[in-house]
Amino acid sequence: MKKLLLILVILFLAPLKVFCADVIPQYVSIENTNTLGLYQAPNEIVLYNEPSETSNIVNSISWIGEKIFPETVKPQNLFIVYLPNKNLGLLAVTDETENWVQVIYNNSTGAKGWIKKDDPYRFMSWVMFYNMYGKKYGLNLLKSAPDSAKDLHSATDDKSQVVATINMPQKIKLNVIRGNWALVSVLDLDRTPKTGYVRWRSAEGVKYYFPAIK
């Protein structure tokens, strides 16, 4: 409690720049794809070189809502998902132990550090994340996704029959995740309902779809 109060004092007294824009992936990215999932960032992010409190601290970042300290930290570099109005920031996880997670704290440079878990429910595998947020909000087809990602298949196999194609989706409902495939129900611009399996990520971990969080 004392730590949180101290963070609040620092954030509100420091002359910080305010970043109002949400951060939600819009484009396919081939950077930092080898990740396990996401970690809900605490308001005080202490990053260690190794998964041990005796290890060197490589960085320390405080944030709450729209305020981030140090002010040089850009939310799009720090977070994969950032919704300041909900005080929600999600970090990409590259490794995990029972008590620690290794996260990327700079998406531009790929810089990593270890965070000691203070709550086991902060970590979500990608499948858990998609099941939680994708089923609630639906999915967005990321820009620059390959045309093959728009094909609706009859089964979770690239060689299975293509039953339909997504053109200008108005809504993509996630029904179930099966490996790298997702069973979706799509309402296209022509209002024709379509159902089938799409690849939500490649075998290498490149995401083609992302939960339409709002």
PDB file of C-alpha atoms in Angstrom:
ATOM      1  CA  MET A   1       0.000   0.000   0.000  1.00  0.00           C
ATOM      2  CA  LYS A   2       2.839   2.394   0.897  1.00  0.00           C
ATOM      3  CA  LYS A   3       4.570   1.623  -2.425  1.00  0.00           C
ATOM      4  CA  LEU A   4       1.395   2.419  -4.385  1.00  0.00           C
ATOM      5  CA  LEU A   5       0.941   5.708  -2.509  1.00  0.00           C
ATOM      6  CA  LEU A   6       4.547   6.619  -3.271  1.00  0.00           C
ATOM      7  CA  ILE A   7       4.007   5.848  -6.954  1.00  0.00           C
ATOM      8  CA  LEU A   8       0.939   8.076  -6.996  1.00  0.00           C
ATOM      9  CA  VAL A   9       2.837  10.947  -5.375  1.00  0.00           C
ATOM     10  CA  ILE A  10       5.741  10.629  -7.843  1.00  0.00           C
ATOM     11  CA  LEU A  11       3.480  10.413 -10.861  1.00  0.00           C
ATOM     12  CA  PHE A  12       1.308  13.366  -9.983  1.00  0.00           C
ATOM     13  CA  LEU A  13       4.167  15.630  -8.882  1.00  0.00           C
ATOM     14  CA  ALA A  14       6.502  14.856 -11.790  1.00  0.00           C
ATOM     15  CA  PRO A  15       6.116  16.971 -14.973  1.00  0.00           C
ATOM     16  CA  LEU A  16       5.060  14.076 -17.186  1.00  0.00           C
ATOM     17  CA  LYS A  17       3.827  14.013 -20.733  1.00  0.00           C
ATOM     18  CA  VAL A  18       0.377  12.493 -21.111  1.00  0.00           C
ATOM     19  CA  PHE A  19      -0.214   9.715 -23.655  1.00  0.00           C
ATOM     20  CA  CYS A  20      -3.924   9.332 -24.247  1.00  0.00           C
ATOM     21  CA  ALA A  21      -3.938   6.920 -27.158  1.00  0.00           C
ATOM     22  CA  ASP A  22      -4.759   3.260 -26.577  1.00  0.00           C
ATOM     23  CA  VAL A  23      -2.228   0.705 -27.794  1.00  0.00           C
ATOM     24  CA  ILE A  24      -3.782  -2.270 -29.590  1.00  0.00           C
ATOM     25  CA  PRO A  25      -1.971  -4.162 -32.392  1.00  0.00           C
ATOM     26  CA  GLN A  26      -3.290  -3.119 -35.806  1.00  0.00           C
ATOM     27  CA  TYR A  27      -0.625  -4.509 -38.103  1.00  0.00           C
ATOM     28  CA  VAL A  28       1.004  -7.900 -38.548  1.00  0.00           C
ATOM     29  CA  SER A  29       4.422  -7.824 -36.892  1.00  0.00           C
ATOM     30  CA  ILE A  30       7.274 -10.252 -37.401  1.00  0.00           C
ATOM     31  CA  GLU A  31       9.196  -8.754 -34.467  1.00  0.00           C
ATOM     32  CA  ASN A  32       9.228 -10.456 -31.066  1.00  0.00           C
ATOM     33  CA  THR A  33       6.936 -13.307 -32.147  1.00  0.00           C
ATOM     34  CA  ASN A  34       8.626 -15.946 -29.982  1.00  0.00           C
ATOM     35  CA  THR A  35       6.559 -15.161 -26.889  1.00  0.00           C
ATOM     36  CA  LEU A  36       4.573 -17.294 -24.446  1.00  0.00           C
ATOM     37  CA  GLY A  37       1.765 -14.875 -23.716  1.00  0.00           C
ATOM     38  CA  LEU A  38       1.082 -11.651 -21.834  1.00  0.00           C
ATOM     39  CA  TYR A  39       1.600 -10.368 -18.289  1.00  0.00           C
ATOM     40  CA  GLN A  40      -0.657  -7.747 -16.715  1.00  0.00           C
ATOM     41  CA  ALA A  41       1.804  -5.110 -15.572  1.00  0.00           C
ATOM     42  CA  PRO A  42       1.710  -3.889 -11.971  1.00  0.00           C
ATOM     43  CA  ASN A  43       1.845  -0.113 -11.503  1.00  0.00           C
ATOM     44  CA  GLU A  44       5.425  -0.436 -10.311  1.00  0.00           C
ATOM     45  CA  ILE A  45       7.431  -2.490 -12.800  1.00  0.00           C
ATOM     46  CA  VAL A  46      10.800  -3.570 -11.381  1.00  0.00           C
ATOM     47  CA  LEU A  47      12.888  -5.442 -13.945  1.00  0.00           C
ATOM     48  CA  TYR A  48      15.794  -7.678 -12.918  1.00  0.00           C
ATOM     49  CA  ASN A  49      18.616  -9.084 -15.026  1.00  0.00           C
ATOM     50  CA  GLU A  50      17.959 -12.594 -13.689  1.00  0.00           C
ATOM     51  CA  PRO A  51      14.991 -14.234 -11.896  1.00  0.00           C
ATOM     52  CA  SER A  52      16.362 -13.354  -8.457  1.00  0.00           C
ATOM     53  CA  GLU A  53      15.959 -10.365  -6.161  1.00  0.00           C
ATOM     54  CA  THR A  54      19.738 -10.430  -5.601  1.00  0.00           C
ATOM     55  CA  SER A  55      20.225  -9.821  -9.328  1.00  0.00           C
ATOM     56  CA  ASN A  56      20.872  -6.364 -10.789  1.00  0.00           C
ATOM     57  CA  ILE A  57      17.843  -4.176 -11.501  1.00  0.00           C
ATOM     58  CA  VAL A  58      17.961  -3.316 -15.213  1.00  0.00           C
ATOM     59  CA  ASN A  59      15.045  -0.891 -15.218  1.00  0.00           C
ATOM     60  CA  SER A  60      12.230   0.449 -13.075  1.00  0.00           C
ATOM     61  CA  ILE A  61       9.079   1.959 -14.543  1.00  0.00           C
ATOM     62  CA  SER A  62       6.080   3.416 -12.714  1.00  0.00           C
ATOM     63  CA  TRP A  63       2.755   4.053 -14.369  1.00  0.00           C
ATOM     64  CA  ILE A  64      -0.893   4.612 -13.605  1.00  0.00           C
ATOM     65  CA  GLY A  65      -3.541   5.437 -16.186  1.00  0.00           C
ATOM     66  CA  GLU A  66      -2.126   7.929 -18.690  1.00  0.00           C
ATOM     67  CA  LYS A  67       0.971   8.792 -16.644  1.00  0.00           C
ATOM     68  CA  ILE A  68       4.274   6.952 -17.089  1.00  0.00           C
ATOM     69  CA  PHE A  69       7.593   7.580 -15.355  1.00  0.00           C
ATOM     70  CA  PRO A  70      10.260   8.019 -16.664  1.00  0.00           C
ATOM     71  CA  GLU A  71       8.541  10.250 -19.211  1.00  0.00           C
ATOM     72  CA  THR A  72      10.887   9.017 -21.954  1.00  0.00           C
ATOM     73  CA  VAL A  73       9.075   5.655 -21.922  1.00  0.00           C
ATOM     74  CA  LYS A  74       6.579   5.407 -24.762  1.00  0.00           C
ATOM     75  CA  PRO A  75       3.558   3.181 -24.078  1.00  0.00           C
ATOM     76  CA  GLN A  76       3.762   1.604 -27.550  1.00  0.00           C
ATOM     77  CA  ASN A  77       7.316   0.495 -26.782  1.00  0.00           C
ATOM     78  CA  LEU A  78       6.482  -0.817 -23.326  1.00  0.00           C
ATOM     79  CA  PHE A  79       3.108  -2.500 -23.784  1.00  0.00           C
ATOM     80  CA  ILE A  80       1.474  -4.846 -26.284  1.00  0.00           C
ATOM     81  CA  VAL A  81      -1.932  -3.686 -25.033  1.00  0.00           C
ATOM     82  CA  TYR A  82      -2.390  -0.368 -23.207  1.00  0.00           C
ATOM     83  CA  LEU A  83      -5.790   0.959 -22.133  1.00  0.00           C
ATOM     84  CA  PRO A  84      -5.076   3.883 -19.784  1.00  0.00           C
ATOM     85  CA  ASN A  85      -8.736   4.516 -18.981  1.00  0.00           C
ATOM     86  CA  LYS A  86      -8.910   0.960 -17.605  1.00  0.00           C
ATOM     87  CA  ASN A  87      -5.422   1.114 -16.063  1.00  0.00           C
ATOM     88  CA  LEU A  88      -4.576  -1.961 -18.132  1.00  0.00           C
ATOM     89  CA  GLY A  89      -1.124  -2.609 -19.547  1.00  0.00           C
ATOM     90  CA  LEU A  90      -0.004  -5.980 -20.928  1.00  0.00           C
ATOM     91  CA  LEU A  91       3.626  -6.967 -21.489  1.00  0.00           C
ATOM     92  CA  ALA A  92       4.913  -9.679 -23.837  1.00  0.00           C
ATOM     93  CA  VAL A  93       6.308 -12.698 -21.942  1.00  0.00           C
ATOM     94  CA  THR A  94       9.324 -14.562 -23.313  1.00  0.00           C
ATOM     95  CA  ASP A  95      10.034 -16.945 -20.414  1.00  0.00           C
ATOM     96  CA  GLU A  96       8.436 -18.051 -17.153  1.00  0.00           C
ATOM     97  CA  THR A  97       9.317 -19.798 -13.907  1.00  0.00           C
ATOM     98  CA  GLU A  98       7.120 -20.574 -10.927  1.00  0.00           C
ATOM     99  CA  ASN A  99       7.705 -17.144  -9.377  1.00  0.00           C
ATOM    100  CA  TRP A 100       9.031 -14.998 -12.232  1.00  0.00           C
ATOM    101  CA  VAL A 101       8.272 -13.904 -15.790  1.00  0.00           C
ATOM    102  CA  GLN A 102      10.709 -12.533 -18.343  1.00  0.00           C
ATOM    103  CA  VAL A 103       9.110  -9.720 -20.343  1.00  0.00           C
ATOM    104  CA  ILE A 104      10.002  -7.409 -23.198  1.00  0.00           C
ATOM    105  CA  TYR A 105      10.018  -3.863 -21.824  1.00  0.00           C
ATOM    106  CA  ASN A 106      11.080  -2.190 -25.069  1.00  0.00           C
ATOM    107  CA  ASN A 107       9.342  -3.474 -28.175  1.00  0.00           C
ATOM    108  CA  SER A 108      11.654  -1.449 -30.426  1.00  0.00           C
ATOM    109  CA  THR A 109      14.935  -2.835 -29.107  1.00  0.00           C
ATOM    110  CA  GLY A 110      13.682  -6.164 -27.740  1.00  0.00           C
ATOM    111  CA  ALA A 111      15.175  -5.378 -24.302  1.00  0.00           C
ATOM    112  CA  LYS A 112      14.087  -7.908 -21.663  1.00  0.00           C
ATOM    113  CA  GLY A 113      13.927  -8.137 -17.889  1.00  0.00           C
ATOM    114  CA  TRP A 114      12.517 -10.368 -15.177  1.00  0.00           C
ATOM    115  CA  ILE A 115       9.523  -9.420 -13.009  1.00  0.00           C
ATOM    116  CA  LYS A 116       8.744 -11.217  -9.767  1.00  0.00           C
ATOM    117  CA  LYS A 117       5.145 -12.411  -9.809  1.00  0.00           C
ATOM    118  CA  ASP A 118       2.935 -10.833  -7.177  1.00  0.00           C
ATOM    119  CA  ASP A 119      -0.185 -12.551  -8.495  1.00  0.00           C
ATOM    120  CA  PRO A 120      -0.231 -15.872 -10.433  1.00  0.00           C
ATOM    121  CA  TYR A 121      -3.265 -14.718 -12.427  1.00  0.00           C
ATOM    122  CA  ARG A 122      -1.416 -11.831 -14.067  1.00  0.00           C
ATOM    123  CA  PHE A 123       0.182 -14.199 -16.600  1.00  0.00           C
ATOM    124  CA  MET A 124      -1.923 -15.427 -19.518  1.00  0.00           C
ATOM    125  CA  SER A 125      -0.775 -17.742 -22.276  1.00  0.00           C
ATOM    126  CA  TRP A 126      -1.787 -16.579 -25.740  1.00  0.00           C
ATOM    127  CA  VAL A 127      -4.591 -19.140 -25.859  1.00  0.00           C
ATOM    128  CA  MET A 128      -5.877 -17.990 -22.454  1.00  0.00           C
ATOM    129  CA  PHE A 129      -5.681 -14.365 -23.585  1.00  0.00           C
ATOM    130  CA  TYR A 130      -7.594 -15.022 -26.802  1.00  0.00           C
ATOM    131  CA  ASN A 131     -10.203 -17.102 -24.991  1.00  0.00           C
ATOM    132  CA  MET A 132     -10.711 -14.346 -22.422  1.00  0.00           C
ATOM    133  CA  TYR A 133     -10.644 -11.230 -24.593  1.00  0.00           C
ATOM    134  CA  GLY A 134     -11.327 -12.640 -28.052  1.00  0.00           C
ATOM    135  CA  LYS A 135     -14.560 -14.317 -27.008  1.00  0.00           C
ATOM    136  CA  LYS A 136     -15.684 -11.164 -25.201  1.00  0.00           C
ATOM    137  CA  TYR A 137     -14.830  -8.564 -27.837  1.00  0.00           C
ATOM    138  CA  GLY A 138     -14.372 -10.534 -31.044  1.00  0.00           C
ATOM    139  CA  LEU A 139     -11.321 -10.426 -33.320  1.00  0.00           C
ATOM    140  CA  ASN A 140      -9.767  -7.922 -35.702  1.00  0.00           C
ATOM    141  CA  LEU A 141      -8.005  -9.058 -38.853  1.00  0.00           C
ATOM    142  CA  LEU A 142      -4.638  -7.318 -38.666  1.00  0.00           C
ATOM    143  CA  LYS A 143      -3.583  -5.123 -41.559  1.00  0.00           C
ATOM    144  CA  SER A 144      -1.031  -6.657 -43.944  1.00  0.00           C
ATOM    145  CA  ALA A 145      -2.149 -10.181 -42.968  1.00  0.00           C
ATOM    146  CA  PRO A 146      -1.609 -12.550 -45.920  1.00  0.00           C
ATOM    147  CA  ASP A 147      -4.580 -13.346 -48.131  1.00  0.00           C
ATOM    148  CA  SER A 148      -4.431 -16.948 -46.899  1.00  0.00           C
ATOM    149  CA  ALA A 149      -5.412 -15.724 -43.418  1.00  0.00           C
ATOM    150  CA  LYS A 150      -8.759 -14.587 -44.853  1.00  0.00           C
ATOM    151  CA  ASP A 151      -9.705 -18.104 -45.975  1.00  0.00           C
ATOM    152  CA  LEU A 152     -12.315 -19.927 -43.894  1.00  0.00           C
ATOM    153  CA  HIS A 153     -11.492 -23.641 -43.818  1.00  0.00           C
ATOM    154  CA  SER A 154     -13.666 -26.638 -43.048  1.00  0.00           C
ATOM    155  CA  ALA A 155     -11.010 -28.034 -40.673  1.00  0.00           C
ATOM    156  CA  THR A 156      -7.791 -27.085 -38.889  1.00  0.00           C
ATOM    157  CA  ASP A 157      -5.612 -27.956 -41.852  1.00  0.00           C
ATOM    158  CA  ASP A 158      -4.120 -25.755 -44.565  1.00  0.00           C
ATOM    159  CA  LYS A 159      -5.103 -28.395 -47.130  1.00  0.00           C
ATOM    160  CA  SER A 160      -8.735 -28.581 -45.973  1.00  0.00           C
ATOM    161  CA  GLN A 161     -11.561 -27.182 -48.092  1.00  0.00           C
ATOM    162  CA  VAL A 162     -11.928 -23.400 -48.193  1.00  0.00           C
ATOM    163  CA  VAL A 163     -15.641 -22.823 -47.519  1.00  0.00           C
ATOM    164  CA  ALA A 164     -15.620 -19.017 -47.699  1.00  0.00           C
ATOM    165  CA  THR A 165     -13.395 -15.948 -47.731  1.00  0.00           C
ATOM    166  CA  ILE A 166     -13.427 -12.916 -45.470  1.00  0.00           C
ATOM    167  CA  ASN A 167     -13.749  -9.716 -47.506  1.00  0.00           C
ATOM    168  CA  MET A 168     -14.763  -6.678 -45.449  1.00  0.00           C
ATOM    169  CA  PRO A 169     -15.602  -8.044 -42.002  1.00  0.00           C
ATOM    170  CA  GLN A 170     -17.985  -6.051 -39.829  1.00  0.00           C
ATOM    171  CA  LYS A 171     -17.701  -8.503 -36.950  1.00  0.00           C
ATOM    172  CA  ILE A 172     -15.575 -11.594 -36.298  1.00  0.00           C
ATOM    173  CA  LYS A 173     -16.843 -13.720 -33.430  1.00  0.00           C
ATOM    174  CA  LEU A 174     -14.410 -16.155 -31.833  1.00  0.00           C
ATOM    175  CA  ASN A 175     -16.012 -19.487 -30.989  1.00  0.00           C
ATOM    176  CA  VAL A 176     -13.070 -21.719 -30.063  1.00  0.00           C
ATOM    177  CA  ILE A 177      -9.277 -21.883 -30.315  1.00  0.00           C
ATOM    178  CA  ARG A 178      -7.654 -25.088 -31.563  1.00  0.00           C
ATOM    179  CA  GLY A 179      -3.890 -24.779 -31.723  1.00  0.00           C
ATOM    180  CA  ASN A 180      -3.009 -22.121 -34.290  1.00  0.00           C
ATOM    181  CA  TRP A 181      -6.535 -22.175 -35.652  1.00  0.00           C
ATOM    182  CA  ALA A 182      -9.709 -20.406 -34.538  1.00  0.00           C
ATOM    183  CA  LEU A 183     -13.304 -21.313 -35.342  1.00  0.00           C
ATOM    184  CA  VAL A 184     -14.972 -17.996 -36.150  1.00  0.00           C
ATOM    185  CA  SER A 185     -18.335 -16.685 -37.270  1.00  0.00           C
ATOM    186  CA  VAL A 186     -18.008 -13.695 -39.583  1.00  0.00           C
ATOM    187  CA  LEU A 187     -20.462 -11.036 -40.696  1.00  0.00           C
ATOM    188  CA  ASP A 188     -19.112  -9.429 -43.859  1.00  0.00           C
ATOM    189  CA  LEU A 189     -20.142  -6.107 -45.353  1.00  0.00           C
ATOM    190  CA  ASP A 190     -22.705  -7.893 -47.525  1.00  0.00           C
ATOM    191  CA  ARG A 191     -24.314  -9.126 -44.260  1.00  0.00           C
ATOM    192  CA  THR A 192     -23.771 -12.749 -45.280  1.00  0.00           C
ATOM    193  CA  PRO A 193     -22.880 -14.909 -42.249  1.00  0.00           C
ATOM    194  CA  LYS A 194     -19.863 -17.187 -42.681  1.00  0.00           C
ATOM    195  CA  THR A 195     -18.362 -19.799 -40.346  1.00  0.00           C
ATOM    196  CA  GLY A 196     -15.093 -21.694 -40.560  1.00  0.00           C
ATOM    197  CA  TYR A 197     -11.554 -22.050 -39.292  1.00  0.00           C
ATOM    198  CA  VAL A 198      -8.910 -19.361 -39.813  1.00  0.00           C
ATOM    199  CA  ARG A 199      -5.247 -19.323 -38.889  1.00  0.00           C
ATOM    200  CA  TRP A 200      -5.035 -16.758 -36.081  1.00  0.00           C
ATOM    201  CA  ARG A 201      -1.244 -17.168 -36.004  1.00  0.00           C
ATOM    202  CA  SER A 202       1.433 -18.842 -38.089  1.00  0.00           C
ATOM    203  CA  ALA A 203       3.525 -21.793 -36.959  1.00  0.00           C
ATOM    204  CA  GLU A 204       6.260 -19.248 -36.177  1.00  0.00           C
ATOM    205  CA  GLY A 205       3.987 -17.258 -33.886  1.00  0.00           C
ATOM    206  CA  VAL A 206       3.128 -14.371 -36.223  1.00  0.00           C
ATOM    207  CA  LYS A 207      -0.343 -13.079 -35.278  1.00  0.00           C
ATOM    208  CA  TYR A 208      -2.875 -12.505 -38.068  1.00  0.00           C
ATOM    209  CA  TYR A 209      -5.820 -11.752 -35.786  1.00  0.00           C
ATOM    210  CA  PHE A 210      -5.983  -9.957 -32.450  1.00  0.00           C
ATOM    211  CA  PRO A 211      -8.776  -9.457 -29.887  1.00  0.00           C
ATOM    212  CA  ALA A 212     -10.727  -6.274 -30.636  1.00  0.00           C
ATOM    213  CA  ILE A 213     -10.343  -4.992 -27.090  1.00  0.00           C
ATOM    214  CA  LYS A 214     -12.141  -1.764 -26.254  1.00  0.00           C
TER     215      LYS A 214
END
